Amino acid sequence: MTGTVTSIWRHPIKSHGRERLEHVTLNAGQTMPWDRVWAVAHEASKADGAEWVPCANFSRVSKAPALMAISATLDEASETLTLSHPNRPDLQFSPDRDVAAFLDWVRPLMPEDRAASARIIRVPGRGMTDTPFPSVSINSHASLHALSEAAGEPVSPLRWRGNIWITGAEPWAERDWIGAEIKIGGTRLAIREHVVRCPATTANPATGERDLDTLGLLNKNWGHQDFGVYAEVLESGPIAIGDTVELL
């Protein structure tokens, strides 16, 4: 299989905003730079920032769908974020210093029957991906097209909060890539796991409202709840939109 990179995304705060990139350098054994480098621990969380913990410890889209509509812009030099949402004024803040401002901003987006957001954590040396190992997620437009046909409407790629989107594969071919290696631009990755999807993907990325039973569509039409794969970076190097993708 050979294909092309169509888009690259990072999510500086887990479940709280997406940012499109033109290019990025991936580093062996690490998450995408600045992807999920911060995460929002809720009041019932045991996360202390010392090590990776499962996603149940954090405020996230699966429990708070309004978060899906957040977009983000990160100034890497100052580590300052700007968050935007259709129902909130823009917020510019430092996740390491201005936690109170962020909690005030995000509070109206959180359901009243869920544990409230309490603090922002940052684990040294890795992003807080959903996998115990530092991962980069890869998604296929062919699979998205197949899902859109089943849904009877275009399904936004933003629902899946992936890092790298590619063309060139057959629909669902990525499900057979587990254990294989893939070359993307100047880097090489090992495909480790399927991405098993949660209710986060039912939320509309433009409005933050649940409006599509993505999980029901996956299970009914294909008998699984997977969309995309998690990969581990084996060889450091740059990737950019338009780069060649090759399954090795």
Short mmCIF file of C-alpha atoms in Angstrom, two decimals:
data_model
loop_
_atom_site.label_atom_id
_atom_site.label_comp_id
_atom_site.label_asym_id
_atom_site.label_seq_id
_atom_site.Cartn_x
_atom_site.Cartn_y
_atom_site.Cartn_z
CA MET A 1 0.00 0.00 0.00
CA THR A 2 1.21 3.48 -0.84
CA GLY A 3 -0.70 6.61 0.01
CA THR A 4 -0.49 10.25 1.01
CA VAL A 5 -0.73 12.28 4.21
CA THR A 6 -3.75 14.61 3.96
CA SER A 7 -3.77 16.22 7.40
CA ILE A 8 -1.92 16.28 10.72
CA TRP A 9 -3.49 17.17 14.05
CA ARG A 10 -2.39 17.63 17.63
CA HIS A 11 -4.51 18.12 20.74
CA PRO A 12 -2.48 20.12 23.29
CA ILE A 13 -4.95 19.46 26.13
CA LYS A 14 -6.52 16.02 26.06
CA SER A 15 -10.18 16.31 24.94
CA HIS A 16 -10.00 20.11 24.97
CA GLY A 17 -9.28 21.33 21.46
CA ARG A 18 -7.61 20.35 18.21
CA GLU A 19 -4.98 22.12 16.12
CA ARG A 20 -4.11 21.46 12.48
CA LEU A 21 -0.43 21.33 11.49
CA GLU A 22 1.32 21.55 8.14
CA HIS A 23 4.32 19.53 9.30
CA VAL A 24 5.89 18.09 12.44
CA THR A 25 8.92 16.05 13.48
CA LEU A 26 8.14 12.79 15.23
CA ASN A 27 10.60 11.38 17.75
CA ALA A 28 11.26 7.69 18.41
CA GLY A 29 9.38 6.37 21.43
CA GLN A 30 7.39 9.56 21.96
CA THR A 31 3.94 10.93 21.25
CA MET A 32 3.52 13.64 18.65
CA PRO A 33 5.15 16.81 20.04
CA TRP A 34 2.65 18.83 22.10
CA ASP A 35 -0.11 16.26 21.61
CA ARG A 36 -2.08 15.73 24.82
CA VAL A 37 0.83 17.13 26.79
CA TRP A 38 -1.73 18.41 29.32
CA ALA A 39 -4.84 16.67 30.64
CA VAL A 40 -7.68 17.90 32.84
CA ALA A 41 -8.12 15.79 35.97
CA HIS A 42 -11.61 15.81 37.46
CA GLU A 43 -12.43 16.01 41.16
CA ALA A 44 -12.64 12.21 41.54
CA SER A 45 -9.35 11.58 39.71
CA LYS A 46 -6.30 9.95 41.26
CA ALA A 47 -3.94 11.43 38.66
CA ASP A 48 -1.04 13.34 40.20
CA GLY A 49 1.08 14.00 37.12
CA ALA A 50 3.78 11.54 38.14
CA GLU A 51 2.95 8.88 35.54
CA TRP A 52 0.51 7.80 32.85
CA VAL A 53 -2.99 6.87 34.06
CA PRO A 54 -6.10 5.72 32.11
CA CYS A 55 -8.48 8.19 30.51
CA ALA A 56 -11.17 7.62 33.18
CA ASN A 57 -9.19 10.00 35.39
CA PHE A 58 -9.80 12.96 33.09
CA SER A 59 -12.55 15.25 31.86
CA ARG A 60 -13.18 14.09 28.29
CA VAL A 61 -15.53 14.28 25.35
CA SER A 62 -17.11 10.87 25.98
CA LYS A 63 -18.67 12.26 29.18
CA ALA A 64 -18.88 15.94 28.19
CA PRO A 65 -19.77 16.17 24.47
CA ALA A 66 -19.66 19.98 24.40
CA LEU A 67 -15.86 19.72 24.65
CA MET A 68 -15.77 18.31 21.10
CA ALA A 69 -16.38 21.79 19.65
CA ILE A 70 -13.20 23.30 21.13
CA SER A 71 -10.38 24.30 18.81
CA ALA A 72 -6.91 25.24 20.02
CA THR A 73 -3.88 27.25 19.00
CA LEU A 74 -0.60 26.70 20.85
CA ASP A 75 2.29 29.15 21.06
CA GLU A 76 5.10 26.70 21.72
CA ALA A 77 7.66 29.31 22.78
CA SER A 78 5.52 30.71 25.61
CA GLU A 79 3.48 27.51 26.14
CA THR A 80 0.36 29.64 25.87
CA LEU A 81 -2.88 28.24 24.51
CA THR A 82 -5.84 29.95 22.90
CA LEU A 83 -9.08 27.95 23.12
CA SER A 84 -12.18 28.70 21.04
CA HIS A 85 -15.71 27.35 21.32
CA PRO A 86 -18.96 28.49 19.63
CA ASN A 87 -20.61 29.09 23.01
CA ARG A 88 -17.68 30.64 24.88
CA PRO A 89 -15.41 33.67 24.43
CA ASP A 90 -11.88 32.86 23.36
CA LEU A 91 -9.52 32.09 26.24
CA GLN A 92 -5.76 32.68 26.13
CA PHE A 93 -3.91 31.14 29.06
CA SER A 94 -0.98 29.08 30.28
CA PRO A 95 -2.08 25.56 31.29
CA ASP A 96 0.74 25.42 33.83
CA ARG A 97 -0.08 28.74 35.51
CA ASP A 98 -3.60 29.95 34.76
CA VAL A 99 -5.63 26.96 35.87
CA ALA A 100 -8.32 29.00 37.62
CA ALA A 101 -9.05 30.97 34.45
CA PHE A 102 -9.37 27.75 32.48
CA LEU A 103 -11.69 26.11 35.05
CA ASP A 104 -13.98 29.16 34.97
CA TRP A 105 -14.02 29.04 31.17
CA VAL A 106 -14.75 25.34 30.83
CA ARG A 107 -17.30 25.02 33.64
CA PRO A 108 -20.37 25.87 31.47
CA LEU A 109 -19.37 23.12 29.03
CA MET A 110 -19.37 20.38 31.67
CA PRO A 111 -22.51 18.34 32.52
CA GLU A 112 -23.79 18.93 36.02
CA ASP A 113 -24.07 15.19 36.71
CA ARG A 114 -20.38 14.52 36.04
CA ALA A 115 -17.33 15.05 38.23
CA ALA A 116 -16.21 18.64 37.81
CA SER A 117 -12.87 19.52 36.26
CA ALA A 118 -10.42 20.21 39.08
CA ARG A 119 -6.84 20.65 37.85
CA ILE A 120 -4.50 20.36 34.88
CA ILE A 121 -1.71 17.82 34.98
CA ARG A 122 1.40 17.34 32.85
CA VAL A 123 3.38 14.09 32.91
CA PRO A 124 7.10 14.64 32.24
CA GLY A 125 8.33 13.21 28.96
CA ARG A 126 5.12 12.09 27.26
CA GLY A 127 1.65 13.04 26.12
CA MET A 128 -1.38 11.59 27.89
CA THR A 129 -2.60 9.38 25.04
CA ASP A 130 -5.19 6.67 25.68
CA THR A 131 -2.53 3.96 25.39
CA PRO A 132 -0.02 3.06 28.12
CA PHE A 133 2.73 3.44 25.52
CA PRO A 134 3.36 6.81 23.80
CA SER A 135 1.29 6.51 20.64
CA VAL A 136 0.45 8.33 17.42
CA SER A 137 -2.91 7.57 15.83
CA ILE A 138 -3.40 7.01 12.10
CA ASN A 139 -6.77 7.16 10.33
CA SER A 140 -7.85 6.33 6.77
CA HIS A 141 -10.10 8.44 4.57
CA ALA A 142 -11.26 5.27 2.77
CA SER A 143 -12.69 3.89 6.00
CA LEU A 144 -14.27 7.25 6.76
CA HIS A 145 -15.89 7.27 3.30
CA ALA A 146 -17.31 3.81 3.92
CA LEU A 147 -18.72 4.94 7.26
CA SER A 148 -20.19 8.08 5.66
CA GLU A 149 -21.96 5.95 3.06
CA ALA A 150 -23.44 3.79 5.82
CA ALA A 151 -24.53 6.90 7.71
CA GLY A 152 -26.10 8.47 4.62
CA GLU A 153 -24.24 11.72 5.28
CA PRO A 154 -20.66 13.00 5.40
CA VAL A 155 -18.96 12.11 8.69
CA SER A 156 -16.39 14.67 9.80
CA PRO A 157 -12.85 13.39 10.34
CA LEU A 158 -12.69 15.67 13.37
CA ARG A 159 -14.96 13.31 15.31
CA TRP A 160 -12.07 10.84 15.59
CA ARG A 161 -9.44 13.17 17.10
CA GLY A 162 -6.66 11.43 15.16
CA ASN A 163 -3.09 12.61 14.59
CA ILE A 164 -2.44 11.58 10.98
CA TRP A 165 -4.97 11.12 8.15
CA ILE A 166 -4.00 9.23 5.02
CA THR A 167 -5.37 8.23 1.62
CA GLY A 168 -4.40 5.26 -0.53
CA ALA A 169 -5.61 2.29 1.54
CA GLU A 170 -8.69 0.17 0.94
CA PRO A 171 -11.54 0.65 3.44
CA TRP A 172 -10.68 -0.98 6.78
CA ALA A 173 -7.34 -2.28 5.45
CA GLU A 174 -5.65 -0.71 8.48
CA ARG A 175 -7.32 -3.32 10.69
CA ASP A 176 -4.93 -5.89 9.19
CA TRP A 177 -1.83 -3.81 9.80
CA ILE A 178 -1.30 -4.74 13.46
CA GLY A 179 2.33 -5.85 13.81
CA ALA A 180 3.38 -4.23 10.54
CA GLU A 181 5.56 -1.17 10.02
CA ILE A 182 4.70 1.94 8.04
CA LYS A 183 6.87 4.68 6.58
CA ILE A 184 5.44 8.19 6.61
CA GLY A 185 7.61 10.97 5.22
CA GLY A 186 10.95 10.75 6.99
CA THR A 187 9.82 8.55 9.84
CA ARG A 188 8.97 4.90 10.46
CA LEU A 189 6.32 3.57 12.83
CA ALA A 190 5.11 0.21 14.10
CA ILE A 191 1.35 -0.41 14.10
CA ARG A 192 0.50 -1.68 17.58
CA GLU A 193 -3.26 -1.62 18.28
CA HIS A 194 -6.70 -0.87 16.92
CA VAL A 195 -8.35 2.29 18.22
CA VAL A 196 -11.51 1.06 19.93
CA ARG A 197 -13.94 3.95 19.84
CA CYS A 198 -16.06 5.45 22.62
CA PRO A 199 -19.12 7.76 22.69
CA ALA A 200 -16.88 10.79 22.11
CA THR A 201 -17.29 10.23 18.37
CA THR A 202 -21.06 10.69 18.59
CA ALA A 203 -20.54 14.43 19.26
CA ASN A 204 -20.56 16.94 16.41
CA PRO A 205 -17.20 18.79 16.24
CA ALA A 206 -18.93 21.99 15.11
CA THR A 207 -21.61 22.13 17.83
CA GLY A 208 -20.54 19.75 20.59
CA GLU A 209 -23.93 18.03 20.48
CA ARG A 210 -24.48 14.28 20.15
CA ASP A 211 -26.06 13.78 16.74
CA LEU A 212 -24.72 10.57 15.15
CA ASP A 213 -24.60 6.99 16.45
CA THR A 214 -21.11 6.27 15.17
CA LEU A 215 -20.69 3.26 17.44
CA GLY A 216 -23.97 1.75 16.30
CA LEU A 217 -22.95 2.22 12.66
CA LEU A 218 -19.61 0.49 13.23
CA ASN A 219 -21.12 -2.44 15.09
CA LYS A 220 -24.09 -2.91 12.76
CA ASN A 221 -22.16 -2.71 9.50
CA TRP A 222 -18.77 -4.17 10.39
CA GLY A 223 -19.16 -5.99 13.69
CA HIS A 224 -16.54 -3.98 15.55
CA GLN A 225 -16.05 -0.62 17.23
CA ASP A 226 -12.62 0.18 15.78
CA PHE A 227 -11.62 3.20 13.76
CA GLY A 228 -7.94 3.85 13.10
CA VAL A 229 -4.80 2.38 14.60
CA TYR A 230 -2.27 3.33 17.27
CA ALA A 231 1.36 3.36 16.19
CA GLU A 232 4.70 3.66 17.96
CA VAL A 233 7.39 5.85 16.42
CA LEU A 234 10.46 3.70 15.69
CA GLU A 235 12.57 6.15 13.71
CA SER A 236 12.63 9.91 14.27
CA GLY A 237 11.95 12.16 11.31
CA PRO A 238 9.75 14.84 9.76
CA ILE A 239 6.31 14.38 8.25
CA ALA A 240 4.26 16.88 6.28
CA ILE A 241 0.98 17.13 4.40
CA GLY A 242 1.50 15.56 0.99
CA ASP A 243 4.17 13.12 2.16
CA THR A 244 4.16 9.55 0.88
CA VAL A 245 2.85 6.75 3.10
CA GLU A 246 4.15 3.23 2.51
CA LEU A 247 3.22 0.03 4.30
CA LEU A 248 6.44 -1.95 4.72
#
